[in-house]
Coordinates of C-alpha atoms and ligand atoms in Angstrom, one line a residue:
Chain A
M1 CA 0.0 0.1 -0.1
F2 CA 1.0 3.5 -0.6
F3 CA -0.3 7.1 -0.1
R4 CA -1.3 10.2 -1.9
V5 CA -2.9 13.3 -1.1
I6 CA -5.7 14.3 -3.5
A7 CA -7.5 18.0 -3.1
K8 CA -11.2 17.6 -2.9
D9 CA -11.7 20.2 -5.7
R10 CA -9.5 18.1 -8.0
L11 CA -11.8 14.9 -7.1
P12 CA -14.0 15.4 -10.3
D13 CA -11.0 15.0 -12.4
L14 CA -10.5 11.6 -11.1
V15 CA -14.4 10.8 -11.5
R16 CA -14.1 12.1 -15.2
G17 CA -10.8 10.3 -16.0
L18 CA -12.3 7.0 -14.9
S19 CA -15.4 7.5 -17.0
T20 CA -13.2 7.5 -19.9
E21 CA -12.2 3.9 -19.1
F22 CA -15.0 2.5 -17.1
E23 CA -18.8 2.7 -16.3
V24 CA -18.5 4.8 -12.8
V25 CA -21.1 3.9 -10.2
G26 CA -21.5 5.8 -7.1
P27 CA -24.1 7.1 -4.6
V28 CA -26.6 9.4 -6.1
A29 CA -29.8 10.8 -4.3
K30 CA -33.0 9.2 -4.9
G31 CA -35.6 11.3 -3.1
E32 CA -34.5 11.2 0.6
K33 CA -32.4 8.3 0.1
F34 CA -29.4 7.2 -1.9
V35 CA -28.8 4.3 -4.2
L36 CA -25.6 3.2 -6.2
A37 CA -26.2 4.2 -9.7
P38 CA -24.0 5.0 -12.9
I39 CA -22.5 8.5 -12.5
E40 CA -23.0 10.5 -15.5
D41 CA -22.0 13.9 -14.1
P42 CA -19.5 14.0 -11.1
A43 CA -21.3 16.6 -9.4
S44 CA -24.2 14.2 -9.0
L45 CA -22.0 12.0 -6.9
R46 CA -22.8 12.2 -3.2
L47 CA -20.0 11.2 -1.1
D48 CA -21.8 12.7 1.9
Y49 CA -24.4 10.1 1.6
D50 CA -25.3 8.0 4.9
T51 CA -25.9 4.6 3.2
T52 CA -27.4 3.2 0.1
V53 CA -30.9 1.4 0.0
L54 CA -29.5 -1.7 -1.9
P55 CA -25.8 -2.8 -0.9
P56 CA -23.0 -2.8 -3.7
K57 CA -23.8 -6.7 -4.2
K58 CA -26.5 -5.6 -6.8
W59 CA -23.7 -4.7 -9.1
F60 CA -22.1 -8.1 -8.8
F61 CA -25.1 -10.4 -8.2
P62 CA -28.1 -8.5 -9.6
P63 CA -31.7 -8.9 -8.0
E64 CA -32.7 -10.6 -11.2
E65 CA -30.5 -12.1 -13.8
T66 CA -30.7 -14.3 -16.9
I67 CA -28.2 -16.8 -16.5
M68 CA -28.7 -18.3 -19.9
R69 CA -31.1 -18.6 -22.6
F70 CA -32.2 -21.9 -24.2
R71 CA -34.3 -23.3 -27.1
V72 CA -37.0 -25.6 -26.1
A73 CA -37.1 -27.9 -29.3
D74 CA -33.5 -29.3 -29.0
N75 CA -32.9 -28.3 -25.3
E76 CA -29.7 -26.2 -26.6
V77 CA -28.4 -23.4 -24.7
V78 CA -28.3 -20.3 -27.0
D79 CA -26.8 -17.8 -25.0
D80 CA -24.8 -18.0 -21.5
E81 CA -22.7 -15.0 -22.0
V82 CA -21.9 -13.0 -18.4
Y83 CA -22.3 -9.2 -19.2
A84 CA -19.5 -7.6 -17.2
P85 CA -18.4 -4.2 -18.4
P86 CA -15.4 -2.5 -16.9
R87 CA -16.7 -0.8 -14.0
V88 CA -15.7 1.4 -10.8
L89 CA -17.7 1.3 -7.9
F90 CA -16.9 4.8 -6.5
G91 CA -17.5 5.9 -2.9
L92 CA -18.0 2.7 -1.0
H93 CA -17.9 2.7 2.8
P94 CA -15.6 0.4 4.9
C95 CA -18.7 -1.6 5.7
D96 CA -19.7 -2.4 2.0
V97 CA -16.0 -2.9 1.0
N98 CA -15.9 -5.7 3.8
S99 CA -19.2 -7.2 2.7
L100 CA -17.7 -8.1 -0.8
L101 CA -14.8 -9.9 1.0
L102 CA -17.3 -11.8 2.8
M103 CA -19.2 -12.4 -0.3
D104 CA -16.1 -13.6 -2.1
N105 CA -16.0 -16.5 0.3
V106 CA -19.1 -17.8 -0.8
F107 CA -18.9 -17.3 -4.4
F108 CA -15.4 -18.2 -5.0
G109 CA -15.6 -21.3 -3.0
K110 CA -15.2 -24.7 -4.1
Y111 CA -17.6 -24.1 -7.0
V112 CA -16.9 -20.7 -8.4
D113 CA -19.8 -18.6 -9.2
P114 CA -19.0 -17.6 -13.1
Y115 CA -21.5 -14.6 -13.2
Y116 CA -20.4 -13.0 -9.7
R117 CA -16.4 -13.6 -10.6
A118 CA -16.7 -12.2 -14.3
R119 CA -18.2 -8.8 -12.7
R120 CA -15.8 -9.0 -9.6
E121 CA -13.0 -9.3 -11.8
N122 CA -14.0 -6.4 -13.9
T123 CA -14.6 -3.8 -11.2
L124 CA -12.4 -1.7 -9.5
I125 CA -13.4 -0.4 -5.8
V126 CA -12.8 3.1 -4.6
G127 CA -13.6 3.2 -0.9
V128 CA -14.4 6.6 0.8
S129 CA -14.4 7.2 4.6
C130 CA -18.0 8.0 6.4
T131 CA -19.5 9.5 9.2
P132 CA -21.5 6.8 11.4
S133 CA -25.4 7.0 11.3
D134 CA -27.7 6.2 14.1
T135 CA -28.1 2.6 12.5
C136 CA -24.5 1.7 11.9
F137 CA -22.8 -0.8 14.1
C138 CA -19.7 -1.7 12.1
N139 CA -17.7 -1.0 15.0
A140 CA -19.1 -4.0 16.6
W141 CA -17.3 -6.3 14.3
G142 CA -14.5 -4.5 13.1
T143 CA -15.8 -3.7 9.9
D144 CA -15.6 0.0 10.3
E145 CA -11.8 -0.4 8.9
T146 CA -10.8 -2.0 5.7
H147 CA -7.2 -2.9 4.9
W148 CA -7.7 -4.8 1.6
G149 CA -10.6 -5.3 -0.6
F150 CA -10.2 -2.0 -2.6
D151 CA -8.1 -0.4 -5.1
I152 CA -8.2 3.2 -3.7
F153 CA -9.6 4.2 -0.3
L154 CA -10.0 8.1 0.2
S155 CA -10.0 9.1 3.8
D156 CA -11.5 12.7 4.4
I157 CA -8.7 14.9 6.2
G158 CA -10.6 18.3 5.8
D159 CA -9.7 20.0 2.3
S160 CA -8.0 16.8 1.1
Y161 CA -8.3 13.0 0.7
F162 CA -5.8 10.9 2.0
A163 CA -5.7 8.2 -0.5
S164 CA -4.6 4.8 0.5
I165 CA -3.7 2.9 -2.7
R166 CA -3.8 -0.8 -2.8
S167 CA -3.4 -2.0 -6.1
V168 CA -1.0 -1.3 -9.1
K169 CA -4.2 -0.5 -11.2
G170 CA -5.5 1.9 -8.6
A171 CA -2.0 3.7 -8.6
E172 CA -2.0 4.0 -12.4
L173 CA -5.5 5.4 -12.5
V174 CA -4.5 8.2 -9.9
D175 CA -1.4 9.0 -11.6
R176 CA -3.2 9.0 -14.9
H177 CA -6.2 11.2 -14.0
V178 CA -5.8 13.4 -11.0
E179 CA -3.4 15.7 -9.4
S180 CA -1.9 14.3 -6.1
R181 CA 0.9 14.6 -3.9
D182 CA 3.1 12.6 -1.4
I183 CA 1.8 12.7 2.3
T184 CA 3.3 14.6 4.9
D185 CA 3.5 13.9 8.5
E186 CA 0.7 16.4 9.2
D187 CA -1.5 14.3 6.7
T188 CA -1.0 11.2 8.7
R189 CA -1.5 13.2 11.9
L190 CA -5.0 14.5 10.4
F191 CA -5.6 11.1 9.3
Q192 CA -5.2 9.7 12.7
E193 CA -7.1 12.4 14.3
R194 CA -10.1 11.7 11.9
T195 CA -10.0 8.1 12.5
A196 CA -10.2 8.8 16.3
A197 CA -13.1 11.0 15.9
F198 CA -14.9 8.5 13.8
K199 CA -14.4 5.9 16.4
A200 CA -15.9 7.9 18.9
A201 CA -18.9 8.9 17.0
F202 CA -20.8 5.8 17.0
S203 CA -24.1 5.9 19.0
N204 CA -24.3 1.9 19.1
D205 CA -22.2 0.3 21.6
V206 CA -23.7 -3.3 21.4
D207 CA -21.4 -5.7 23.2
T208 CA -20.8 -8.7 20.8
S209 CA -18.4 -10.7 23.2
Q210 CA -18.8 -14.5 23.3
L211 CA -21.7 -14.1 20.8
P212 CA -21.4 -17.6 19.5
L213 CA -21.4 -19.0 22.9
L214 CA -24.6 -17.0 23.8
L215 CA -26.1 -18.4 20.6
D216 CA -25.3 -21.8 21.4
A217 CA -26.9 -21.2 25.1
K218 CA -29.9 -19.6 24.1
F219 CA -30.9 -21.8 21.2
D220 CA -34.5 -22.7 23.0
S221 CA -34.8 -19.3 24.4
P222 CA -38.4 -17.7 24.2
I223 CA -36.9 -14.8 22.5
W224 CA -37.1 -16.5 19.2
E225 CA -40.9 -16.9 19.6
A226 CA -41.2 -13.2 20.5
F227 CA -39.2 -12.2 17.3
G228 CA -41.2 -14.7 15.2
E229 CA -44.5 -13.0 16.4
K230 CA -43.0 -9.5 15.2
C231 CA -41.6 -10.7 11.9
L232 CA -43.7 -9.8 9.0
A233 CA -41.7 -12.5 6.8
C234 CA -41.3 -10.0 4.4
G235 CA -37.8 -10.8 3.3
A236 CA -36.7 -6.9 3.3
C237 CA -33.6 -7.6 5.6
S238 CA -32.2 -10.2 3.3
M239 CA -33.0 -7.9 -0.1
V240 CA -30.9 -5.1 1.5
C241 CA -28.2 -6.8 3.1
P242 CA -24.9 -6.5 1.7
T243 CA -23.8 -10.1 2.7
C244 CA -26.9 -12.2 2.2
Y245 CA -26.3 -14.2 -0.8
C246 CA -29.0 -16.6 -1.2
F247 CA -30.9 -17.0 -4.5
D248 CA -33.5 -18.8 -6.3
V249 CA -33.4 -20.4 -10.0
H250 CA -36.2 -20.7 -12.2
D251 CA -36.9 -21.4 -16.0
E252 CA -39.3 -19.3 -17.8
L253 CA -40.6 -19.5 -21.5
E254 CA -41.0 -16.7 -24.0
A255 CA -44.6 -15.9 -25.2
D256 CA -44.0 -18.3 -28.1
Q257 CA -43.0 -21.3 -25.7
Q258 CA -40.1 -21.9 -28.2
H259 CA -37.4 -20.0 -26.2
G260 CA -36.7 -19.7 -22.6
R261 CA -34.4 -18.2 -20.2
R262 CA -33.0 -19.5 -17.0
V263 CA -33.5 -16.7 -14.1
R264 CA -31.7 -16.3 -10.8
T265 CA -33.4 -14.1 -8.3
W266 CA -32.4 -12.9 -4.6
D267 CA -34.1 -15.1 -2.1
S268 CA -34.7 -14.8 1.6
C269 CA -34.4 -17.5 4.2
Q270 CA -37.6 -15.2 5.8
F271 CA -39.9 -16.5 3.0
K272 CA -41.9 -19.5 4.0
E273 CA -41.1 -21.0 0.7
F274 CA -37.3 -20.9 1.2
A275 CA -37.1 -24.2 3.2
A276 CA -40.0 -25.9 1.5
V277 CA -39.0 -29.1 -0.2
A278 CA -40.6 -31.9 -2.1
H279 CA -43.6 -33.8 -0.5
G280 CA -45.0 -30.6 1.0
Q281 CA -42.4 -30.9 3.9
N282 CA -41.1 -27.3 5.4
F283 CA -38.3 -27.5 7.6
R284 CA -39.0 -24.2 8.8
D285 CA -42.2 -23.1 8.5
T286 CA -42.7 -20.8 11.5
R287 CA -41.5 -17.4 11.4
A288 CA -40.0 -18.0 14.9
S289 CA -37.7 -20.6 13.2
R290 CA -36.8 -18.5 10.2
V291 CA -35.8 -15.5 12.3
K292 CA -33.7 -17.7 14.6
Y293 CA -32.3 -19.3 11.4
R294 CA -31.1 -15.9 10.0
Y295 CA -29.0 -15.2 13.0
Y296 CA -27.8 -18.5 13.5
H297 CA -26.4 -18.6 9.9
K298 CA -25.0 -15.0 10.3
Q299 CA -23.5 -15.0 13.7
W300 CA -22.8 -18.6 14.0
G301 CA -22.7 -20.9 11.0
Y302 CA -20.9 -18.7 8.5
L303 CA -18.3 -17.8 11.7
S304 CA -17.7 -21.3 12.1
K305 CA -16.5 -21.8 8.5
F306 CA -14.9 -18.4 7.8
E307 CA -13.9 -17.0 11.1
R308 CA -16.1 -13.9 10.4
V309 CA -19.5 -13.0 11.1
L310 CA -21.9 -12.8 8.1
C311 CA -22.7 -9.0 9.1
V312 CA -20.8 -5.8 8.4
G313 CA -22.9 -3.6 10.8
C314 CA -24.3 -1.4 7.9
G315 CA -27.7 -1.0 9.6
R316 CA -29.7 -1.4 6.3
C317 CA -31.8 -4.2 7.9
A318 CA -32.3 -2.0 10.6
R319 CA -33.7 0.6 8.3
A320 CA -35.9 -1.8 6.3
C321 CA -37.3 -3.9 8.9
K322 CA -40.7 -2.3 9.7
A323 CA -41.0 -4.8 12.7
N324 CA -37.9 -3.4 14.3
I325 CA -35.8 -6.5 14.2
N326 CA -32.1 -6.2 13.7
P327 CA -28.8 -7.7 15.0
V328 CA -28.3 -5.0 17.7
R329 CA -31.9 -5.6 19.0
V330 CA -31.3 -9.5 18.6
V331 CA -27.8 -9.4 20.5
E332 CA -29.5 -7.4 23.1
A333 CA -32.1 -9.9 23.6
L334 CA -30.0 -12.7 23.7
Q335 CA -28.1 -10.9 26.8
T336 CA -31.2 -9.8 28.4
G337 CA -33.5 -12.8 27.7
V338 CA -36.4 -10.4 26.6
V339 CA -37.6 -8.8 23.5
D340 CA -39.0 -5.2 24.6
Chain B
M1 CA -53.8 -30.2 -31.6
A2 CA -53.8 -26.8 -30.0
P3 CA -55.5 -26.5 -26.9
R4 CA -59.1 -24.9 -27.1
V5 CA -59.5 -22.0 -25.1
V6 CA -62.5 -19.8 -24.0
V7 CA -62.7 -16.7 -22.0
V8 CA -65.6 -16.4 -19.7
S9 CA -66.6 -13.3 -17.7
L10 CA -68.6 -13.0 -14.4
A11 CA -69.1 -10.0 -12.4
S12 CA -66.2 -7.5 -13.3
D13 CA -65.3 -4.4 -15.1
F14 CA -63.8 -6.4 -17.9
G15 CA -60.6 -4.7 -17.0
C16 CA -58.5 -7.8 -17.0
Q17 CA -59.9 -9.0 -20.3
V18 CA -58.8 -5.4 -21.6
Q19 CA -55.1 -6.2 -20.5
L20 CA -55.2 -9.5 -22.4
T21 CA -55.9 -7.3 -25.4
N22 CA -53.2 -4.7 -24.3
M23 CA -50.3 -7.4 -24.5
E24 CA -49.9 -6.4 -28.2
D25 CA -46.1 -7.5 -28.4
D26 CA -47.1 -11.0 -27.6
L27 CA -50.5 -11.4 -28.6
L28 CA -49.9 -13.0 -32.0
D29 CA -47.6 -15.4 -30.2
V30 CA -50.0 -16.4 -27.8
L31 CA -53.0 -16.7 -30.3
G32 CA -50.7 -18.9 -32.4
L33 CA -50.6 -21.4 -29.5
M34 CA -54.2 -21.7 -29.0
D35 CA -57.6 -22.3 -30.5
L36 CA -59.3 -19.4 -29.0
T37 CA -62.9 -20.6 -29.4
Y38 CA -64.9 -18.0 -27.3
W39 CA -64.0 -14.6 -26.2
Q40 CA -67.1 -12.5 -25.5
L41 CA -65.2 -9.0 -25.2
A42 CA -63.5 -9.9 -28.6
S43 CA -66.1 -11.7 -30.8
S44 CA -69.8 -12.3 -31.0
G45 CA -69.7 -16.1 -31.1
H46 CA -71.2 -18.6 -28.6
M47 CA -69.7 -20.5 -25.8
P48 CA -68.8 -24.0 -27.6
D49 CA -69.7 -27.3 -25.9
A50 CA -66.3 -28.7 -25.9
Y51 CA -63.0 -26.8 -24.5
D52 CA -59.9 -27.5 -22.9
V53 CA -58.9 -24.5 -21.0
A54 CA -61.4 -22.0 -19.4
I55 CA -59.8 -18.5 -18.5
I56 CA -62.4 -16.8 -16.1
E57 CA -62.6 -13.3 -15.0
G58 CA -64.9 -11.8 -12.2
A59 CA -66.4 -12.7 -9.1
V60 CA -69.4 -15.0 -8.6
T61 CA -72.5 -12.9 -7.8
T62 CA -75.8 -14.8 -9.0
T63 CA -77.0 -18.4 -9.1
E64 CA -76.5 -18.4 -12.9
H65 CA -72.7 -17.7 -12.4
V66 CA -72.9 -20.7 -10.1
E67 CA -74.6 -23.0 -12.7
L68 CA -72.2 -21.7 -15.4
L69 CA -69.1 -22.5 -13.3
K70 CA -70.1 -25.9 -12.6
D71 CA -70.7 -26.4 -16.3
V72 CA -67.5 -25.1 -17.1
R73 CA -65.5 -27.2 -14.6
S74 CA -67.4 -30.6 -16.0
K75 CA -66.1 -29.4 -19.4
A76 CA -62.5 -27.9 -19.1
A77 CA -59.3 -29.7 -18.2
A78 CA -57.8 -26.7 -16.6
V79 CA -59.6 -23.4 -15.3
V80 CA -57.5 -20.3 -14.8
A81 CA -58.8 -17.6 -12.5
I82 CA -57.7 -14.1 -13.8
G83 CA -57.8 -10.9 -11.8
T84 CA -58.7 -10.2 -8.0
C85 CA -62.5 -10.3 -8.7
A86 CA -62.3 -14.0 -9.5
V87 CA -59.3 -14.8 -7.1
T88 CA -60.5 -13.2 -4.1
G89 CA -64.0 -11.9 -4.8
G90 CA -62.4 -8.3 -5.2
I91 CA -64.3 -5.2 -5.4
P92 CA -67.7 -6.9 -6.3
A93 CA -67.6 -8.6 -2.8
L94 CA -67.8 -5.0 -1.4
A95 CA -71.5 -5.2 -2.1
N96 CA -71.7 -7.5 0.7
T97 CA -70.1 -5.1 3.5
A98 CA -73.4 -3.8 4.9
G99 CA -75.4 -6.6 4.1
L100 CA -76.3 -7.6 0.7
E101 CA -79.8 -6.5 0.7
T102 CA -79.3 -3.5 2.3
R103 CA -76.8 -2.5 -0.1
Y104 CA -78.7 -3.4 -3.0
A105 CA -81.7 -0.9 -1.6
T106 CA -79.2 1.8 -1.2
V107 CA -77.9 1.7 -4.4
Y108 CA -80.7 1.0 -6.3
G109 CA -83.9 1.8 -4.1
G110 CA -86.4 -0.7 -2.9
G111 CA -88.4 -3.0 -5.0
V112 CA -86.3 -2.8 -8.3
A113 CA -85.7 -6.3 -9.9
V114 CA -81.9 -6.0 -10.5
A115 CA -79.6 -8.8 -10.5
P116 CA -82.0 -11.8 -10.3
G117 CA -80.7 -14.8 -8.4
R118 CA -78.1 -12.5 -6.4
I119 CA -76.0 -14.1 -4.1
A120 CA -73.2 -12.8 -1.7
P121 CA -70.2 -12.2 -4.1
A122 CA -67.6 -14.8 -3.7
P123 CA -64.3 -15.8 -5.4
I124 CA -64.5 -18.7 -7.9
D125 CA -62.6 -21.2 -6.1
S126 CA -65.5 -21.0 -3.4
I127 CA -67.7 -22.9 -6.0
I128 CA -65.2 -24.8 -8.1
D129 CA -61.7 -26.0 -7.9
V130 CA -59.3 -23.7 -9.9
D131 CA -56.1 -25.0 -11.2
Y132 CA -54.4 -21.6 -11.8
H133 CA -54.6 -18.1 -10.3
V134 CA -53.5 -15.0 -11.7
P135 CA -54.3 -12.2 -9.1
G136 CA -54.1 -8.4 -9.6
C137 CA -56.7 -5.6 -10.2
P138 CA -56.1 -5.4 -13.1
I139 CA -53.8 -8.4 -13.9
D140 CA -50.3 -7.8 -15.0
T141 CA -49.9 -9.3 -18.5
A142 CA -46.3 -10.6 -17.9
E143 CA -47.8 -12.4 -15.0
F144 CA -50.6 -13.6 -17.2
L145 CA -48.1 -14.8 -19.8
R146 CA -46.2 -16.6 -17.0
G147 CA -49.4 -18.1 -15.8
L148 CA -50.3 -19.2 -19.4
S149 CA -47.0 -20.6 -19.9
R150 CA -47.6 -22.9 -16.8
V151 CA -51.2 -23.9 -18.3
L152 CA -49.7 -24.8 -21.4
Q153 CA -46.6 -26.8 -20.2
G154 CA -49.0 -28.6 -17.6
L155 CA -47.0 -27.2 -14.6
S156 CA -48.5 -26.5 -11.3
D157 CA -50.0 -23.2 -10.1
H158 CA -47.7 -20.8 -8.6
M159 CA -49.0 -17.5 -6.9
P160 CA -46.3 -16.2 -4.8
D161 CA -47.1 -16.5 -1.0
Q162 CA -45.0 -13.7 0.2
M163 CA -45.5 -10.1 0.7
M164 CA -44.6 -7.0 -1.4
C165 CA -41.9 -5.5 1.0
A166 CA -39.0 -7.5 -0.5
S167 CA -39.6 -6.4 -4.3
C168 CA -40.3 -3.0 -2.9
K169 CA -36.7 -2.7 -1.5
V170 CA -35.2 -4.3 -4.6
S171 CA -36.8 -1.3 -6.5
E172 CA -35.0 1.0 -4.0
N173 CA -38.0 2.7 -3.2
A174 CA -38.5 4.8 0.1
C175 CA -41.0 3.1 2.5
F176 CA -44.3 5.0 2.7
L177 CA -44.7 4.0 6.3
E178 CA -41.7 6.0 7.2
V179 CA -43.6 9.1 6.2
G180 CA -47.0 8.0 7.9
T181 CA -48.6 6.9 4.8
V182 CA -50.6 3.8 4.9
C183 CA -49.3 1.1 2.5
L184 CA -50.6 -2.2 2.4
G185 CA -47.5 -4.1 0.8
L186 CA -46.4 -5.5 4.2
V187 CA -49.1 -7.8 4.1
T188 CA -50.2 -8.0 0.4
R189 CA -49.2 -10.9 -1.9
A190 CA -46.0 -10.2 -4.0
G191 CA -45.6 -10.9 -7.9
C192 CA -46.3 -7.4 -9.4
K193 CA -42.6 -6.2 -8.5
A194 CA -44.2 -3.6 -6.3
K195 CA -45.5 -1.7 -9.4
C196 CA -47.3 0.9 -7.2
P197 CA -44.9 1.9 -4.6
S198 CA -42.2 2.2 -7.7
L199 CA -44.5 4.5 -9.3
G200 CA -44.9 6.6 -6.3
R201 CA -48.0 5.4 -4.9
P202 CA -48.7 3.2 -1.8
C203 CA -49.8 -0.6 -2.3
T204 CA -53.5 -0.6 -2.1
G205 CA -53.3 -4.4 -1.7
C206 CA -55.1 -5.3 -5.0
R207 CA -53.5 -8.8 -5.2
G208 CA -55.1 -9.8 -2.1
I209 CA -53.7 -10.5 1.4
A210 CA -50.5 -12.9 1.0
P211 CA -51.2 -16.4 3.0
D212 CA -47.9 -15.7 4.8
A213 CA -49.0 -12.3 6.1
N214 CA -48.5 -11.3 9.5
L215 CA -51.6 -9.1 10.1
A216 CA -51.2 -8.9 14.0
S217 CA -47.6 -7.4 13.7
A218 CA -48.7 -5.3 10.8
R219 CA -51.2 -3.6 12.8
E220 CA -48.3 -2.9 15.7
V221 CA -46.2 -1.5 12.6
F222 CA -48.9 0.8 11.5
A223 CA -49.2 2.3 15.1
R224 CA -45.5 2.6 15.4
Y225 CA -45.3 4.4 12.1
G226 CA -48.3 6.7 13.1
C227 CA -50.8 5.2 10.8
D228 CA -54.2 4.3 12.5
P229 CA -54.0 0.5 13.1
A230 CA -57.8 0.1 12.5
S231 CA -57.0 1.4 8.9
L232 CA -55.2 -1.8 8.0
A233 CA -58.5 -3.9 8.3
S234 CA -60.5 -1.0 6.8
S235 CA -58.1 -0.7 3.8
L236 CA -57.5 -4.3 3.2
L237 CA -61.4 -4.5 2.9
V238 CA -61.5 -3.1 -0.6
Y239 CA -60.0 -6.3 -2.2
N240 CA -60.6 -8.9 0.4
T241 CA -64.0 -8.5 1.7
A242 CA -64.9 -12.2 0.9
A243 CA -61.6 -13.2 2.7
E244 CA -62.5 -12.4 6.2
V245 CA -60.1 -10.0 7.4
T246 CA -59.2 -10.9 10.9
A247 CA -56.5 -8.1 11.5
Ligands
SF4_1 S1 -27.4 -8.1 8.8 FE1 -28.1 -5.8 8.8 S2 -26.3 -4.9 9.6 FE2 -25.7 -6.7 9.2 S3 -24.9 -6.6 6.8 FE3 -26.7 -7.3 6.7 S4 -28.0 -5.5 6.5 FE4 -26.1 -4.9 7.2
SF4_2 S1 -29.2 -14.8 6.4 FE1 -30.8 -16.2 5.3 S2 -30.9 -15.1 3.2 FE2 -29.1 -14.1 4.2 S3 -27.4 -15.5 3.6 FE3 -28.2 -16.5 5.5 S4 -29.7 -17.9 4.7 FE4 -29.3 -16.5 2.9
SF4_3 S1 -36.8 -9.4 10.1 FE1 -37.8 -7.4 9.6 S2 -37.5 -7.2 7.5 FE2 -36.8 -9.3 7.8 S3 -38.5 -10.5 7.2 FE3 -38.7 -9.9 9.4 S4 -40.0 -8.2 9.4 FE4 -39.0 -8.3 7.4
SF4_4 S1 -43.8 1.0 1.1 FE1 -45.0 -0.6 1.3 S2 -44.5 -2.2 -0.1 FE2 -42.8 -0.8 0.1 S3 -41.5 -1.4 1.9 FE3 -43.0 0.0 2.7 S4 -45.0 -1.1 3.3 FE4 -43.4 -2.5 2.0

């Protein structure tokens, strides 16, 4: 890693420069909220955003994706190309950069997902520092920092960005497209000062110590019934979650019934149909068992395999869940034994 | 041989049949797959005696409808209910909210001989077995085409059982409840890709209550977001009168 300083008023040069080589995607306003969308004009880029409704996963693993087209008559695949244009995701917060590393564990496992891989390999990541919102709790998991998983990371130090450059490609792009200078001791001091202020700004201070042990001990706790009564089983939490990776696959025929496409869509373990299997069985047919499963998967199952929890504390689920169920509330309920 | 298809209408405003004519891009493909032997809206022919697939729009509101449905069921290999009137009783079922006869008297005055043989409006599958359902007021043409494909391929019915909010989030809409506006998406059957919220209007529940809906929790959600909890049940009535809303 090496470091440069980029003056804030020069940043549009970088965005414009990148646009000549890549599709640049970044946070833009949508009403009162923000979404990650293609940036036509650097002025529409809102690096002061709190969070986006959908996480960056949608640019690697879209909500609905045609994975192949086929011909019915002879059962032949006629098209299984993956469309993966060269792209830059510009302005991801540390939680979201970390979320992609957690997704990689799954999609780059023993069976590599070619659709995810094609996009991941063709996408550069430019991170940006943030200010915690009232739903953020990345501090609880240590995902408030990121040391890899990006090409360039821009930390706000006042009038400039302290740019951490992780990849050769990132270095080339900074060189090519924007004026920058070497860091000084004063820049490093400012960087540390900003980092300390950021860490102090979290309003959530949930204690996650011994969480897997707590989960083991509370498997039969009444809190799961209580959460089950609240849960709307709407699946919004999984859709907005940067680390939920479950999907469904189905075939659809065109109107003429001669051609079809195989489609994959995001799925959620909160849907009753999720665990329905042949013969009408459903091994998680109550909402309580499904909410419980969500947390055991994220905070126990994934952890046992990859030594990280499957959550980056982005707080999107806390915003999306109308029933007020979220990891902070679940951890607190595990500790107190009650759901208030 | 191409399946012989009839399109039958009961009590409705024909909106779903109009939707069928609206799928211009695919209409010729669709017509090429079937022998459309009867469609009251689009031709002046008579209902034939033999057919394979019956597409039925509208709620059951008279004894004549009941007889017609039984006849259709005895002849058709596949019965497809299209539109919320047919699937839940929909808007026609509202006639029963204050007692059927009282409602008729209010609207038509006493002693007028309207709707002979009238009965409490009901969804089709309260009378006969229905093989496929395409809900919506009106139906979404893409969803109808997917349903029709299942009929033609002999696949099972597949109405989504879950609620609207997941597709609403996929469309990155701000939630209406956050600004205290009643939205029925949190208990309404998914499948339209949250069309209304994505167009800036709250979900009015036109696809009916989802079987997996948690109405009790939805009431609490309404209260927390400053919507009158009683408005959940009253708003749901519009398309679900016949379904007994116990929220
Ligand atoms: S579980 Fe919630 S807080 Fe954690 S990563 Fe997913 S959306 Fe973010
Ligand atoms: S929490 Fe549920 S939807 Fe998310 S990854 Fe785990 S099983 Fe899948
Ligand atoms: S936890 Fe919340 S967002 Fe998730 S399914 Fe339940 S009600 Fe919906
Ligand atoms: S606007 Fe309606 S459909 Fe969308 S998330 Fe909110 S309640 Fe659900």
